[in-house]
Short mmCIF file of C-alpha atoms in Angstrom, two decimals:
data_model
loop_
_atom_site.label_atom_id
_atom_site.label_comp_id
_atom_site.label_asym_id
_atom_site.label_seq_id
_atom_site.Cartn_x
_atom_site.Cartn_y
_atom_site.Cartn_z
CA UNK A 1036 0.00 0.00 0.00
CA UNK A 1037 2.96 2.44 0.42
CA UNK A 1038 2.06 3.95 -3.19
CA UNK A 1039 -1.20 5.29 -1.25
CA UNK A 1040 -0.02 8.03 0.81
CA UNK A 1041 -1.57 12.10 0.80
CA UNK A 1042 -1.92 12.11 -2.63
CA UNK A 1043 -3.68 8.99 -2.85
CA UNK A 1044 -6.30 9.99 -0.65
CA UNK A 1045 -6.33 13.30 -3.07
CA UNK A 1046 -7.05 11.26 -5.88
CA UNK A 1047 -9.93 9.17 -3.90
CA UNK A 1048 -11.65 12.43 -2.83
CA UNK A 1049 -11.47 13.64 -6.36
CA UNK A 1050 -13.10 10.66 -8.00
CA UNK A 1051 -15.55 10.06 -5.45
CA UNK A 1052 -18.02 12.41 -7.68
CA UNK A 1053 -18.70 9.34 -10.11
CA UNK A 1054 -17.68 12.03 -13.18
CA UNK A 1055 -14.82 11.91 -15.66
CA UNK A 1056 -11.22 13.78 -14.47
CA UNK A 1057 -8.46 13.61 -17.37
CA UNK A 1058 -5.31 12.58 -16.33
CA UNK A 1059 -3.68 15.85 -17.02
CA UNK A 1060 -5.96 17.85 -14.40
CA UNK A 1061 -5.24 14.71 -12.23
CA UNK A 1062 -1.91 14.95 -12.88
CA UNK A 1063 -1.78 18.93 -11.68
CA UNK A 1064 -3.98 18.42 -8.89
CA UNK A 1065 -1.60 15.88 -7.05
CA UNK A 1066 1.47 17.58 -8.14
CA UNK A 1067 2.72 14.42 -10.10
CA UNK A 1068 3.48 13.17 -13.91
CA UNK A 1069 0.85 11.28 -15.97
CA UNK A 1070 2.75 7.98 -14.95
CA UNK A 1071 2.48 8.91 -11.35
CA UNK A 1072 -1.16 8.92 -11.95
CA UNK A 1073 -1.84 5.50 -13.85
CA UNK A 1074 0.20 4.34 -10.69
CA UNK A 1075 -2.00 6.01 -8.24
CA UNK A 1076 -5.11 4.49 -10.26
CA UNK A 1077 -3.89 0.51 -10.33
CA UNK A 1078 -3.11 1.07 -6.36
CA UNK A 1079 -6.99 2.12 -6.15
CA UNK A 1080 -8.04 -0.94 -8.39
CA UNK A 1081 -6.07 -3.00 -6.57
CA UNK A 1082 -7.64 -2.17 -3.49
CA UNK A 1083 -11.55 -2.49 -4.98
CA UNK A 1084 -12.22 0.93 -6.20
CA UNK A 1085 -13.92 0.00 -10.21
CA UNK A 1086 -12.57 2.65 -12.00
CA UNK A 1087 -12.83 3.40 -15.62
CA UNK A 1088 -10.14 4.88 -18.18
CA UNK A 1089 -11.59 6.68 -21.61
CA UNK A 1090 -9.21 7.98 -23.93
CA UNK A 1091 -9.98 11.79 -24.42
CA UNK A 1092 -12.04 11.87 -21.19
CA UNK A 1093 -9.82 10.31 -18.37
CA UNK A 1094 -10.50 8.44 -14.92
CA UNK A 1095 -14.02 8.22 -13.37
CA UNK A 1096 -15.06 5.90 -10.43
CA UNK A 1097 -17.95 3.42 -11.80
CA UNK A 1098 -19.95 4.66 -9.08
CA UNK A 1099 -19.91 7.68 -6.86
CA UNK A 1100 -18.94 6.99 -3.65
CA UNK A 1101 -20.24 8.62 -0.28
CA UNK A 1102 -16.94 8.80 1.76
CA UNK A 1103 -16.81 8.15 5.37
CA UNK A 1104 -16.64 11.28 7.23
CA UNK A 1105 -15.82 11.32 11.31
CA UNK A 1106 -17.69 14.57 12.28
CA UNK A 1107 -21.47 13.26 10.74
CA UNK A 1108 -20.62 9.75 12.76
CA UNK A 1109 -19.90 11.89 15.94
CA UNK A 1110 -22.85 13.76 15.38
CA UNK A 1111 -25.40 10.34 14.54
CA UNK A 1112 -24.03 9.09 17.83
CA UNK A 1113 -23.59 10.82 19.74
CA UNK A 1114 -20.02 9.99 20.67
CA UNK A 1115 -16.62 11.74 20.24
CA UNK A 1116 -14.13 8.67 20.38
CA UNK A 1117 -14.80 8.22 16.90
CA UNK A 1118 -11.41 7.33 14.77
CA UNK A 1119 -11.62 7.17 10.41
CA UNK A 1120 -9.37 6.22 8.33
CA UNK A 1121 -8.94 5.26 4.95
CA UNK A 1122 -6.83 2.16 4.99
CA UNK A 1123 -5.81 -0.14 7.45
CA UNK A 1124 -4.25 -3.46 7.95
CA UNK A 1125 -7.33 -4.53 10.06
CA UNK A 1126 -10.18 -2.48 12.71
CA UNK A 1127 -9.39 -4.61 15.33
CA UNK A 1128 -5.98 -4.76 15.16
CA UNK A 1129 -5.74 -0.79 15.05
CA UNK A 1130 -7.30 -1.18 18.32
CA UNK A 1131 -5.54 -3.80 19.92
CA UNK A 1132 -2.19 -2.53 18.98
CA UNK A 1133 -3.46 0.46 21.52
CA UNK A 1134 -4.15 -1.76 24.61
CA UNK A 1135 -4.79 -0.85 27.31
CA UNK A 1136 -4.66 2.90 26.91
CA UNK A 1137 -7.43 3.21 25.16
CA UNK A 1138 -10.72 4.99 26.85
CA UNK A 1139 -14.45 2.83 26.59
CA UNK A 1140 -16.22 2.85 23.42
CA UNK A 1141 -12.57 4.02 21.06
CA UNK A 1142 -14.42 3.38 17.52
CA UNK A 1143 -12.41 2.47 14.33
CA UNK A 1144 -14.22 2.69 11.19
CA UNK A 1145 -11.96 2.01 7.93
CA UNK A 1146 -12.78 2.58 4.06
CA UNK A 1147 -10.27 -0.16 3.58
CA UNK A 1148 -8.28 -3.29 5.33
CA UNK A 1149 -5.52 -4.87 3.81
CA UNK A 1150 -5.87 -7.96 6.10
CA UNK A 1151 -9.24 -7.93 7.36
CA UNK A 1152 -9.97 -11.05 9.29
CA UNK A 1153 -12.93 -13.22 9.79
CA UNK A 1154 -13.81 -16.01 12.18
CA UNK A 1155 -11.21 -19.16 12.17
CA UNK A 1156 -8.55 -17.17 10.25
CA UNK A 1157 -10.25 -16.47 7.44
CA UNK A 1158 -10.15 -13.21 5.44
CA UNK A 1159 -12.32 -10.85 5.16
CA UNK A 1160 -12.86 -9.61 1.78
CA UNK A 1161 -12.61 -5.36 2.22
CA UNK A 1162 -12.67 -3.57 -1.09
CA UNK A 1163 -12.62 0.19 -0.64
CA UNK A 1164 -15.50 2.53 0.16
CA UNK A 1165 -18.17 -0.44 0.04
CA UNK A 1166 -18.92 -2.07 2.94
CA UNK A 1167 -18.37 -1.10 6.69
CA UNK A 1168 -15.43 -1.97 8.27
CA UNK A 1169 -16.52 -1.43 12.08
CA UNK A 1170 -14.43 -2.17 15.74
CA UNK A 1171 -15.07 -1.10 18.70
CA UNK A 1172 -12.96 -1.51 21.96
CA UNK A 1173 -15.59 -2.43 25.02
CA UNK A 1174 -13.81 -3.52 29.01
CA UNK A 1175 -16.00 -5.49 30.95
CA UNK A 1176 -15.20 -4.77 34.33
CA UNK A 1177 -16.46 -8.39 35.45
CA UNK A 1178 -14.49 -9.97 33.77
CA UNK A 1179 -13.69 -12.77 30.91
CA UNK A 1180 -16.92 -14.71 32.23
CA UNK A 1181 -19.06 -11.77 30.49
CA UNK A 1182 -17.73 -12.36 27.32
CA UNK A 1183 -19.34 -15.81 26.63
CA UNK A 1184 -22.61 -14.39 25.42
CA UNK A 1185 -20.72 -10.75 23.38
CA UNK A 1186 -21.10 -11.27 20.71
CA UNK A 1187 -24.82 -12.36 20.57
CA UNK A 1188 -25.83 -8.99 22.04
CA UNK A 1189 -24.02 -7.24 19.26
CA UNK A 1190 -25.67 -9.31 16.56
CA UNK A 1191 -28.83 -7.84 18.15
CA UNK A 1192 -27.40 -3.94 18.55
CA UNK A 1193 -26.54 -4.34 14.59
CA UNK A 1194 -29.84 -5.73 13.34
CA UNK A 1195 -31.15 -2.81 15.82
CA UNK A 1196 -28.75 -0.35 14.18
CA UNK A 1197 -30.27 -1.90 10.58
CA UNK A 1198 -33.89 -1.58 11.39
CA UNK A 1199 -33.46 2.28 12.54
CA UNK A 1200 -32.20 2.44 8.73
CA UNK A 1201 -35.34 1.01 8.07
CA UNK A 1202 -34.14 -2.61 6.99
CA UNK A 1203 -35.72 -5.23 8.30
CA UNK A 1204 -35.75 -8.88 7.68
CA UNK A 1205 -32.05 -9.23 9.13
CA UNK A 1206 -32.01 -12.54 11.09
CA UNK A 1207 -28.70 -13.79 13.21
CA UNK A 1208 -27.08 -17.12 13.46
CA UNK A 1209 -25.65 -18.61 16.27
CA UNK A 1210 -23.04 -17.61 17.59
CA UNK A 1211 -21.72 -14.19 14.77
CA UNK A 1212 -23.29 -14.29 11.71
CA UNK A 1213 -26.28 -12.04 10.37
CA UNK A 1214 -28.29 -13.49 7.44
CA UNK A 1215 -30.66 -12.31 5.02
CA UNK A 1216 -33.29 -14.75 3.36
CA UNK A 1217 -30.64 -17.66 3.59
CA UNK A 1218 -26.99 -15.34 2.48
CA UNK A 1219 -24.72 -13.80 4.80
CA UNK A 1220 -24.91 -10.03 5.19
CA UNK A 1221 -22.37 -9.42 8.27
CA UNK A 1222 -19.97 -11.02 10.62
CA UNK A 1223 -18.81 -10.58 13.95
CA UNK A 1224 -15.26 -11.03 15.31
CA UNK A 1225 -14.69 -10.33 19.14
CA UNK A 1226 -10.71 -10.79 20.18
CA UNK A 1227 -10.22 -10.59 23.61
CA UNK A 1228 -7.71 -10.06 26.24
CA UNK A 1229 -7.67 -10.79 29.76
CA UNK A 1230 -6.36 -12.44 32.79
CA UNK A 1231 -8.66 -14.97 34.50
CA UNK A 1232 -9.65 -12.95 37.29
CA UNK A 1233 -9.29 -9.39 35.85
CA UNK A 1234 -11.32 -6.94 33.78
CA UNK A 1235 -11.60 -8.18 30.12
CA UNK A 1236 -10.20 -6.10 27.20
CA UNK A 1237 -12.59 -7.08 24.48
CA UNK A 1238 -12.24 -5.71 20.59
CA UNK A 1239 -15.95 -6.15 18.58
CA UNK A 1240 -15.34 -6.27 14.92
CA UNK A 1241 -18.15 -6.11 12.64
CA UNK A 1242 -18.26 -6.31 9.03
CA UNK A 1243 -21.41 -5.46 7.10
CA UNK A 1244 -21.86 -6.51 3.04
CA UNK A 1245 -23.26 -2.72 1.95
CA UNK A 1246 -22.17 -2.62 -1.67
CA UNK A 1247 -20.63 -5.54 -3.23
CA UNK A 1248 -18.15 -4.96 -6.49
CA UNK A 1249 -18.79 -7.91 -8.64
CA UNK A 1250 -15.07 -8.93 -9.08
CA UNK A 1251 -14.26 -8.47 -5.42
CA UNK A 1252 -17.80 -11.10 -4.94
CA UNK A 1253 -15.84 -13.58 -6.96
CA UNK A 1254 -13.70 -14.04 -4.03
CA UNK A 1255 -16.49 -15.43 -1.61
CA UNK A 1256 -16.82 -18.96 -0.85
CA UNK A 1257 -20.54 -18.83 0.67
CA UNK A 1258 -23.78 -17.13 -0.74
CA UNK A 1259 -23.99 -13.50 0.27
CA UNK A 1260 -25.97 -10.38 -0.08
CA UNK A 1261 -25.34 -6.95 0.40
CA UNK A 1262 -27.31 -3.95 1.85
CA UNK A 1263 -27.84 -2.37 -1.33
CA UNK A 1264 -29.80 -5.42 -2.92
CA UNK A 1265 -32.63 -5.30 0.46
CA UNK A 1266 -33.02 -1.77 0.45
CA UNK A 1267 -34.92 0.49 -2.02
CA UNK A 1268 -32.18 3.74 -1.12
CA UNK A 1269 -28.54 3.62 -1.18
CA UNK A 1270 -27.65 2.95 2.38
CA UNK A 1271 -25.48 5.86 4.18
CA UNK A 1272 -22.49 4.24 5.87
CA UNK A 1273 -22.19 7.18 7.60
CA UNK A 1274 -25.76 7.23 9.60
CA UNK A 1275 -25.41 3.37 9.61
CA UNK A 1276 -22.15 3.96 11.85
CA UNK A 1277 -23.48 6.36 13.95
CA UNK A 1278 -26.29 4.51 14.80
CA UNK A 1279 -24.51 1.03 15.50
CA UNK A 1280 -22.41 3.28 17.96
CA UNK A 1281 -25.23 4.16 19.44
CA UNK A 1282 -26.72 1.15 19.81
CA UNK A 1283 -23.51 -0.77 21.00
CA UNK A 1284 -23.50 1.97 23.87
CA UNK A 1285 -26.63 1.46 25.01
CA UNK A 1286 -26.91 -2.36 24.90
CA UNK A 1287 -23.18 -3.47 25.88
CA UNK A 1288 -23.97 -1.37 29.27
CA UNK A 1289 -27.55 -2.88 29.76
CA UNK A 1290 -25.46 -6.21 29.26
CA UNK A 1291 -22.76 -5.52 31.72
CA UNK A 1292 -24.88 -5.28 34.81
CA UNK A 1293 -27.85 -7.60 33.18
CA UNK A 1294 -26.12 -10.53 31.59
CA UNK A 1295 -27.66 -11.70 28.64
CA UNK A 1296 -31.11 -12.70 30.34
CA UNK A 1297 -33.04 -9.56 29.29
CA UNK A 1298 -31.82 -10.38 25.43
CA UNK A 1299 -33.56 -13.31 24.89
CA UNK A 1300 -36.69 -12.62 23.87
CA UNK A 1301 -35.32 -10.43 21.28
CA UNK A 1302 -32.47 -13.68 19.86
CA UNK A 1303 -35.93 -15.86 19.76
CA UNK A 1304 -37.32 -12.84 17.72
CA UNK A 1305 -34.25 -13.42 15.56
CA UNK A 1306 -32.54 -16.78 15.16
CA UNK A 1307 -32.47 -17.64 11.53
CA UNK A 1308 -32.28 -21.16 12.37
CA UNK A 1309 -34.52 -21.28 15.88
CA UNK A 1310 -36.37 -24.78 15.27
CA UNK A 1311 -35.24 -25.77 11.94
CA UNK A 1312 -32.83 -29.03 11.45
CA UNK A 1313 -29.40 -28.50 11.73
CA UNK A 1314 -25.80 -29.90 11.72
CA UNK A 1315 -23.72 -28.37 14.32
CA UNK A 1316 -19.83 -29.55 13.54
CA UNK A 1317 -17.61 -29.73 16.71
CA UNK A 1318 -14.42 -30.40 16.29
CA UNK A 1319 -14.63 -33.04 13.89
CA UNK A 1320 -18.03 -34.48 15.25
CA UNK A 1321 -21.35 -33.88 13.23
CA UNK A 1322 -23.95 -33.66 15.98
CA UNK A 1323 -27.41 -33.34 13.66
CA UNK A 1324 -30.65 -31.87 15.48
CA UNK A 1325 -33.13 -29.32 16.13
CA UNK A 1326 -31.92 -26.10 16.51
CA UNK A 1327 -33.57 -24.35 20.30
CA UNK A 1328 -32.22 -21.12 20.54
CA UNK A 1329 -29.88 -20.08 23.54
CA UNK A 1330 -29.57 -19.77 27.03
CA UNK A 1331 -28.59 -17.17 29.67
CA UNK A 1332 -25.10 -18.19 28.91
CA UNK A 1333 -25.15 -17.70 25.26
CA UNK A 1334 -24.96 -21.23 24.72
CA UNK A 1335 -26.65 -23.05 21.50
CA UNK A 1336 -29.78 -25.31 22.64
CA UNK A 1337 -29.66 -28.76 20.18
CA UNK A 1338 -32.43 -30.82 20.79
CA UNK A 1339 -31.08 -34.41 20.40
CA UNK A 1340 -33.77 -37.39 20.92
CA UNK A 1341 -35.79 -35.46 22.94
CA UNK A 1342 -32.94 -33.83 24.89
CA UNK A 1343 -32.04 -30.48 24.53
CA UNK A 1344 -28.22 -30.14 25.34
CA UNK A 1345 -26.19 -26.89 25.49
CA UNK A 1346 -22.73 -26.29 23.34
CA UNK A 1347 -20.56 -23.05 23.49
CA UNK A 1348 -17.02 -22.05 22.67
CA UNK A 1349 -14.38 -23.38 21.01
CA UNK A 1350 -14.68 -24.53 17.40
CA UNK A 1351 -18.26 -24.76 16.35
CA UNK A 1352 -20.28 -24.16 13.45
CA UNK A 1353 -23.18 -24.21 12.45
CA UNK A 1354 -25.53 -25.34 9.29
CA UNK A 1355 -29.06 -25.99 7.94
CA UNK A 1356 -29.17 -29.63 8.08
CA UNK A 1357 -29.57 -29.71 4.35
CA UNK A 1358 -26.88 -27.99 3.53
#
């Protein structure tokens, strides 16, 4: 990424309109020679950004792109601890790296991640400017014990977040995943770090599918959707970040001194798979039943023969038993 620097940024802000800019006025803008700026344009393509060359009109972005701007987030929440930037190697990490002086609530929000990661070590595919790359840095003064059930309160904050936007339909699977008439619209990846019987540093990443770029959907292994195929409007990233903030505020403190007990009702309201068959891989064990929701712990219910049995942590996953 090192050919991204000031005057790559420049160049983003500049196309951002969606219209033509020839290569000479790009060129005097940023200061540079007409090679400098086919460089500057294969950085942005290489990072996501569709951008089109026409001889005797220039460079235009395919779309136009609503940049992420700190001030309106700070405003939709709220909140001042509100940190943009444009690329990053991942959310979370930028927060981690910052551990432990780092005040409650420190928000990273990224047009870009170089190595975004997902659940298990997978990537997370980040092109720029089209989907939200969201983390959030959250202590829970009692400790590692509240972190079982985290990340099931903030799949219910985000599909809160959605519905303010006015998008509804959102269900969540157990234990990170939100889902979208059967595709995957957002994950969830909480990192921790803690001492057994001290406060728990906890970083929630969330990454939401807003606009997909069809080459960088190529590189997907599941079915997915994107926020722009449910809704009617182009969704703001901007409002949608300032409302998840606000949400995450509200219900992470509710959660500290509540536990997950008063959540449930709303996770029934939810589950994409509550009472449907389902295949639940631990480890290298298939255990195949009916899908019960959770308990107070956070814990998946499987009914098995009858019995309904609880499973949590370590390496689960979860799928439609026809899948």
């Amino acid at each position: 990424m090192s050919e991204l620097n000031e005057k790559g940024n420049q160049l983003i802000a500049l196309l951002a309109d969606g219209e033509f800019h020839s290569g000479e006025k790009i060129g005097e803008l940023l200061g540079v020679s007409r090679t400098s700026v086919n460089n500057y344009i294969k950085a942005l393509q290489e990072i996501g950004l569709d951008i089109y060359k026409v001889t005797g009109k220039g460079y235009c972005s395919a779309v136009p792109l609503t940049l992420l701007n700190q001030h309106i987030i700070q405003q939709v929440s709220g909140v001042d601890n509100v940190h943009v930037e444009q690329i990053l190697e991942s959310t979370n990490q930028y927060l981690l790296d910052k551990l432990p002086n780092i005040s409650n609530g420190q928000t990273c929000i990224a047009e870009y991640q170089a190595a975004g990661r997902g659940r298990r070590g997978r990537e997370w595919v980040s092109p720029f400017a089209s989907h939200l790359y969201f983390s959030m840095y959250w202590r829970l003064e009692a400790g590692i014990e509240k972190a079982s059930g985290l990340s099931l309160l903030v799949g219910i904050a985000t599909v809160n977040a959605l519905e303010k936007l006015g998008l509804h339909g959102v269900g969540l699977k157990w234990p990170n995943d939100l889902y979208y008439q059967g595709k995957k619209l957002a994950g969830i990846l909480i990192e921790l770090n803690a001492q057994a019987s001290d406060v728990c540093h906890s970083v929630i990443g969330i990454g939401i599918n807003v606009r997909m770029p069809e080459q960088q959907g190529k590189l997907i292994d599941q079915p997915w959707i994107d926020l722009n195929n449910i809704s009617t409007q182009p969704v703001d990233r901007n409002q949608l970040s300032g409302l998840l903030i606000k949400e995450l505020h509200s219900l992470l403190s509710d959660y500290e001194e509540k536990g997950l007990a008063p959540f449930l009702d709303r996770w029934f309201e939810l589950d994409y798979f509550l009472n449907k068959q389902v295949n639940l891989i631990v480890a290298d064990n298939v255990q195949t039943g009916i899908c019960r929701g959770i308990n107070e712990q956070g814990a998946l219910l499987l009914e098995i023969d009858n019995e309904i049995k609880p499973y949590i942590g370590g390496e689960i996953s979860l799928r439609l038993a026809n899948n």
